[in-house]
Tab-separated table of C-alpha atoms and ligand atoms in Angstrom:
chain	number	residue	atom	x	y	z
A	292	UNK	CA	23.430	-1.692	-7.802
A	293	UNK	CA	20.841	-2.375	-5.590
A	294	UNK	CA	18.308	-0.068	-4.857
A	295	UNK	CA	17.115	-1.970	-1.666
A	296	UNK	CA	17.475	-0.919	2.057
A	297	UNK	CA	18.996	-3.799	4.294
A	298	UNK	CA	16.459	-6.411	3.548
A	299	UNK	CA	13.655	-7.298	6.052
A	300	UNK	CA	10.614	-9.976	5.861
A	301	UNK	CA	7.754	-7.377	5.809
A	302	UNK	CA	8.164	-3.936	3.950
A	303	UNK	CA	5.028	-1.546	4.339
A	304	UNK	CA	5.016	0.992	1.992
A	305	UNK	CA	3.312	4.231	2.428
A	306	UNK	CA	2.749	7.147	-0.271
A	307	UNK	CA	2.444	10.458	1.523
A	308	UNK	CA	1.261	13.942	-0.020
A	309	UNK	CA	0.441	16.226	2.187
A	310	UNK	CA	-0.252	13.705	4.882
A	311	UNK	CA	1.190	15.569	7.924
A	312	UNK	CA	-1.773	15.688	10.108
A	313	UNK	CA	-2.045	11.969	9.808
A	314	UNK	CA	1.645	10.905	10.229
A	315	UNK	CA	1.446	10.841	14.334
A	316	UNK	CA	-1.952	8.544	14.294
A	317	UNK	CA	-0.841	6.452	11.511
A	318	UNK	CA	2.665	5.042	13.199
A	319	UNK	CA	0.692	4.957	16.751
A	320	UNK	CA	-1.488	2.574	14.928
A	321	UNK	CA	0.550	1.074	12.631
A	322	UNK	CA	3.899	0.089	14.654
A	323	UNK	CA	2.472	-1.509	17.790
A	324	UNK	CA	0.883	-3.989	15.030
A	325	UNK	CA	4.341	-4.619	12.999
A	326	UNK	CA	6.147	-5.074	16.472
A	327	UNK	CA	3.558	-7.902	17.314
A	328	UNK	CA	4.625	-10.178	14.386
A	329	UNK	CA	8.231	-11.360	15.864
A	330	UNK	CA	9.008	-10.251	12.171
A	331	UNK	CA	11.410	-7.701	11.118
A	332	UNK	CA	9.794	-4.701	9.063
A	333	UNK	CA	10.440	-1.721	7.679
A	334	UNK	CA	7.888	1.268	6.376
A	335	UNK	CA	9.071	2.727	3.865
A	336	UNK	CA	7.438	6.021	3.278
A	337	UNK	CA	7.392	7.984	-0.203
A	338	UNK	CA	7.178	11.345	0.152
A	339	UNK	CA	5.306	12.500	-3.270
A	340	UNK	CA	5.904	16.072	-3.495
A	341	UNK	CA	4.753	17.554	-0.471
A	342	UNK	CA	4.108	21.035	-0.013
A	343	UNK	CA	3.192	20.852	4.041
A	344	UNK	CA	5.713	19.803	6.183
A	345	UNK	CA	4.982	15.884	5.681
A	346	UNK	CA	8.882	15.618	4.650
A	347	UNK	CA	10.301	17.086	7.753
A	348	UNK	CA	7.997	15.139	10.167
A	349	UNK	CA	9.125	11.874	8.173
A	350	UNK	CA	12.882	12.840	8.950
A	351	UNK	CA	12.056	13.334	12.626
A	352	UNK	CA	10.268	9.754	12.931
A	353	UNK	CA	13.322	8.475	11.019
A	354	UNK	CA	15.952	9.726	13.654
A	355	UNK	CA	13.710	8.089	16.349
A	356	UNK	CA	13.387	4.715	14.414
A	357	UNK	CA	15.216	3.529	11.609
A	358	UNK	CA	13.046	1.176	10.397
A	359	UNK	CA	10.566	4.172	9.404
A	360	UNK	CA	12.565	5.051	5.912
A	361	UNK	CA	12.075	7.696	3.559
A	362	UNK	CA	12.308	7.557	-0.625
A	363	UNK	CA	11.777	11.328	-1.763
A	364	UNK	CA	10.316	12.116	-4.690
A	365	UNK	CA	11.383	15.347	-6.441
A	366	UNK	CA	8.192	16.330	-7.195
A	367	UNK	CA	4.436	15.138	-6.795
A	368	UNK	CA	3.931	12.267	-9.757
A	369	UNK	CA	0.639	11.003	-8.134
A	370	UNK	CA	-0.036	7.938	-6.069
A	371	UNK	CA	0.918	5.134	-8.935
A	372	UNK	CA	4.358	6.474	-9.171
A	373	UNK	CA	4.786	6.802	-5.679
A	374	UNK	CA	3.875	2.981	-4.938
A	375	UNK	CA	5.769	1.952	-7.935
A	376	UNK	CA	9.088	3.623	-6.011
A	377	UNK	CA	7.700	2.118	-3.051
A	378	UNK	CA	8.046	-1.487	-4.734
A	379	UNK	CA	11.355	-0.840	-6.260
A	380	UNK	CA	12.860	0.216	-2.604
A	381	UNK	CA	11.057	-2.648	-0.718
A	382	UNK	CA	13.261	-5.433	0.136
A	383	UNK	CA	10.669	-7.593	2.242
A	384	UNK	CA	9.464	-11.177	1.493
A	385	UNK	CA	5.943	-9.770	1.864
A	386	UNK	CA	5.010	-6.068	0.464
A	387	UNK	CA	2.095	-4.320	1.798
A	388	UNK	CA	1.003	-1.113	0.430
A	389	UNK	CA	-1.033	1.259	2.999
A	390	UNK	CA	-2.573	4.551	2.337
A	391	UNK	CA	-1.442	7.104	4.864
A	392	UNK	CA	-4.625	8.697	5.585
A	393	UNK	CA	-6.099	5.825	7.846
A	394	UNK	CA	-8.719	4.481	5.395
A	395	UNK	CA	-6.910	1.581	5.562
A	396	UNK	CA	-6.843	-0.295	9.278
A	397	UNK	CA	-3.305	-1.334	9.813
A	398	UNK	CA	-4.654	-3.611	12.288
A	399	UNK	CA	-6.018	-5.901	9.352
A	400	UNK	CA	-2.388	-6.726	8.539
A	401	UNK	CA	-2.109	-9.469	11.070
A	402	UNK	CA	-4.761	-11.322	8.797
A	403	UNK	CA	-2.857	-10.520	5.731
A	404	UNK	CA	0.194	-12.303	7.305
A	405	UNK	CA	-1.970	-15.071	8.403
A	406	UNK	CA	-3.266	-15.740	4.756
A	407	UNK	CA	0.141	-15.438	3.488
A	408	UNK	CA	1.571	-17.526	5.885
A	409	UNK	CA	-1.318	-20.051	4.615
A	410	UNK	CA	0.393	-20.031	1.144
A	411	UNK	CA	-1.706	-17.178	-0.476
A	412	UNK	CA	0.908	-15.115	-2.519
A	413	UNK	CA	-1.856	-12.219	-3.059
A	414	UNK	CA	-4.122	-11.140	0.240
A	415	UNK	CA	-6.362	-7.985	-0.750
A	416	UNK	CA	-8.427	-6.380	1.920
A	417	UNK	CA	-11.982	-5.522	0.581
A	418	UNK	CA	-14.204	-3.197	2.240
A	419	UNK	CA	-17.401	-4.676	3.454
A	420	UNK	CA	-19.488	-1.213	3.400
A	421	UNK	CA	-18.558	2.587	2.665
A	422	UNK	CA	-20.194	3.807	5.038
A	423	UNK	CA	-19.387	7.779	6.106
A	424	UNK	CA	-18.266	8.242	2.272
A	425	UNK	CA	-20.923	10.603	0.811
A	426	UNK	CA	-23.589	9.442	-1.708
A	427	UNK	CA	-21.707	10.599	-4.626
A	428	UNK	CA	-18.283	8.788	-3.623
A	429	UNK	CA	-20.521	5.976	-3.165
A	430	UNK	CA	-21.930	5.776	-6.360
A	431	UNK	CA	-18.740	6.976	-8.513
A	432	UNK	CA	-17.019	4.089	-6.889
A	433	UNK	CA	-19.653	1.761	-7.749
A	434	UNK	CA	-19.403	3.305	-11.585
A	435	UNK	CA	-15.875	2.884	-11.376
A	436	UNK	CA	-15.560	-0.523	-10.421
A	437	UNK	CA	-18.216	-1.577	-12.801
A	438	UNK	CA	-16.656	0.359	-15.721
A	439	UNK	CA	-13.161	-1.131	-14.932
A	440	UNK	CA	-14.484	-4.676	-14.854
A	441	UNK	CA	-16.427	-4.290	-18.197
A	442	UNK	CA	-13.183	-3.006	-19.667
A	443	UNK	CA	-10.436	-5.556	-18.055
A	444	UNK	CA	-9.938	-9.046	-18.911
A	445	UNK	CA	-8.998	-9.953	-15.176
A	446	UNK	CA	-11.759	-9.511	-12.866
A	447	UNK	CA	-10.263	-6.558	-10.468
A	448	UNK	CA	-11.655	-7.159	-7.102
A	449	UNK	CA	-14.764	-4.359	-6.168
A	450	UNK	CA	-14.058	-1.888	-2.971
A	451	UNK	CA	-10.822	-2.824	-3.091
A	452	UNK	CA	-7.928	-0.292	-2.388
A	453	UNK	CA	-4.086	-0.439	-2.647
A	454	UNK	CA	-4.329	-1.821	0.762
A	455	UNK	CA	-3.200	-5.781	0.520
A	456	UNK	CA	-0.143	-8.139	0.757
A	457	UNK	CA	1.868	-9.267	-2.003
A	458	UNK	CA	4.499	-11.730	-1.684
A	459	UNK	CA	7.915	-11.150	-2.965
A	460	UNK	CA	7.352	-13.138	-6.291
A	461	UNK	CA	4.442	-11.117	-7.198
A	462	UNK	CA	6.596	-8.002	-6.664
A	463	UNK	CA	9.349	-9.503	-9.226
A	464	UNK	CA	6.734	-10.045	-11.453
A	465	UNK	CA	5.329	-6.485	-11.290
A	466	UNK	CA	8.708	-5.014	-11.164
A	467	UNK	CA	8.907	-6.741	-14.733
A	468	UNK	CA	5.812	-4.653	-16.484
A	469	UNK	CA	6.923	-2.501	-18.816
A	470	UNK	CA	4.043	0.148	-18.108
A	471	UNK	CA	5.096	3.662	-17.208
A	472	UNK	CA	1.436	4.805	-16.707
A	473	UNK	CA	0.050	2.299	-14.082
A	474	UNK	CA	-3.215	1.697	-12.500
A	475	UNK	CA	-1.640	-0.563	-9.601
A	476	UNK	CA	-4.610	-2.435	-8.716
A	477	UNK	CA	-5.324	-3.896	-12.128
A	478	UNK	CA	-1.975	-4.606	-12.537
A	479	UNK	CA	-1.618	-6.518	-8.532
A	480	UNK	CA	-4.623	-8.609	-10.144
A	481	UNK	CA	-3.494	-9.143	-13.704
A	482	UNK	CA	0.092	-11.135	-12.696
A	483	UNK	CA	-1.993	-13.867	-11.480
A	484	UNK	CA	-0.940	-15.955	-8.348
A	485	UNK	CA	-2.873	-17.507	-5.365
A	486	UNK	CA	-4.801	-14.697	-4.545
A	487	UNK	CA	-7.526	-14.379	-1.507
A	488	UNK	CA	-9.461	-12.001	0.094
A	489	UNK	CA	-9.997	-10.872	3.906
A	490	UNK	CA	-12.828	-8.090	4.686
A	491	UNK	CA	-13.050	-5.366	6.920
B	71	UDP	N1	-0.954	10.512	-2.637
B	71	UDP	C1	-0.159	10.540	-3.289
B	71	UDP	N2	0.301	11.131	-4.484
B	71	UDP	C2	-0.601	12.418	-4.652
B	71	UDP	C3	-2.170	11.945	-3.992
B	71	UDP	C4	-2.075	10.802	-3.030
B	71	UDP	O1	0.978	9.413	-2.664
B	71	UDP	O2	-0.599	12.558	-5.478
B	71	UDP	C5	-0.940	9.279	-1.485
B	71	UDP	C6	-2.077	9.576	-0.115
B	71	UDP	O3	-1.184	10.208	0.584
B	71	UDP	C7	-2.262	8.428	0.478
B	71	UDP	C8	-2.734	7.775	-0.899
B	71	UDP	O4	-2.018	8.387	-1.653
B	71	UDP	O5	-1.879	8.070	1.097
B	71	UDP	C9	-4.407	7.685	-1.239
B	71	UDP	O6	-4.690	8.830	-1.526
B	71	UDP	P1	-6.345	9.657	-1.106
B	71	UDP	O7	-6.360	9.315	0.289
B	71	UDP	O8	-6.236	10.942	-1.589
B	71	UDP	O9	-7.012	8.929	-2.291
B	71	UDP	P2	-8.463	7.864	-2.087
B	71	UDP	O10	-8.649	7.502	-0.516
B	71	UDP	O11	-9.551	8.777	-2.742
B	71	UDP	O12	-7.827	6.789	-3.110
B	72	MG	MG1	-7.748	7.880	0.665
């Protein structure tokens, strides 16, 4: 049995945990970007046990626009599990995890796809500055990336979220990994392949 929805070229996968207030803004920015691309696409929304009306809002969007698809988890599992569910359902030749809270600019997808067309398998989005974040968040993020790079055998790019493009071959490699407790950013890098960055 295949979990996939009908196959498309580009899958954007978005984990949602109590994101009711950002849904309209998110789709208002994301959909025009995807429509520019001339590729068929799907937006897979993983509802990770939200207790607000995220799920009801997603259903409304899905009824208007079938490219917006929903995977509804039975409870809150945390974002790494939500992303894993998204990866399992995504059928795209390219798969793009995106945060729901608009910390990742959807417009950058154009550049991710351009690099993919040049032949890269993983194109990750790197934040140039953490402006607008509290001092504590900036310091803790720095410490986090430093610690993780000491612990890890593969370099984990700093100031990089889950927002990136993964070619189908990378997605298939990730699906074969046995880890159940996952740090997706680490696995995305660990699998290798031809990787590059775009900055924002
Ligand atoms: N998220 C989720 N499950 C959770 C927590 C968060 O699916 O238990 C989603 C959330 O809705 C967002 C993304 O994961 O789309 C990143 O979450 P958040 O902005 O809280 O994390 P941060 O920006 O600190 O990495
Ligand atoms: Mg966030």
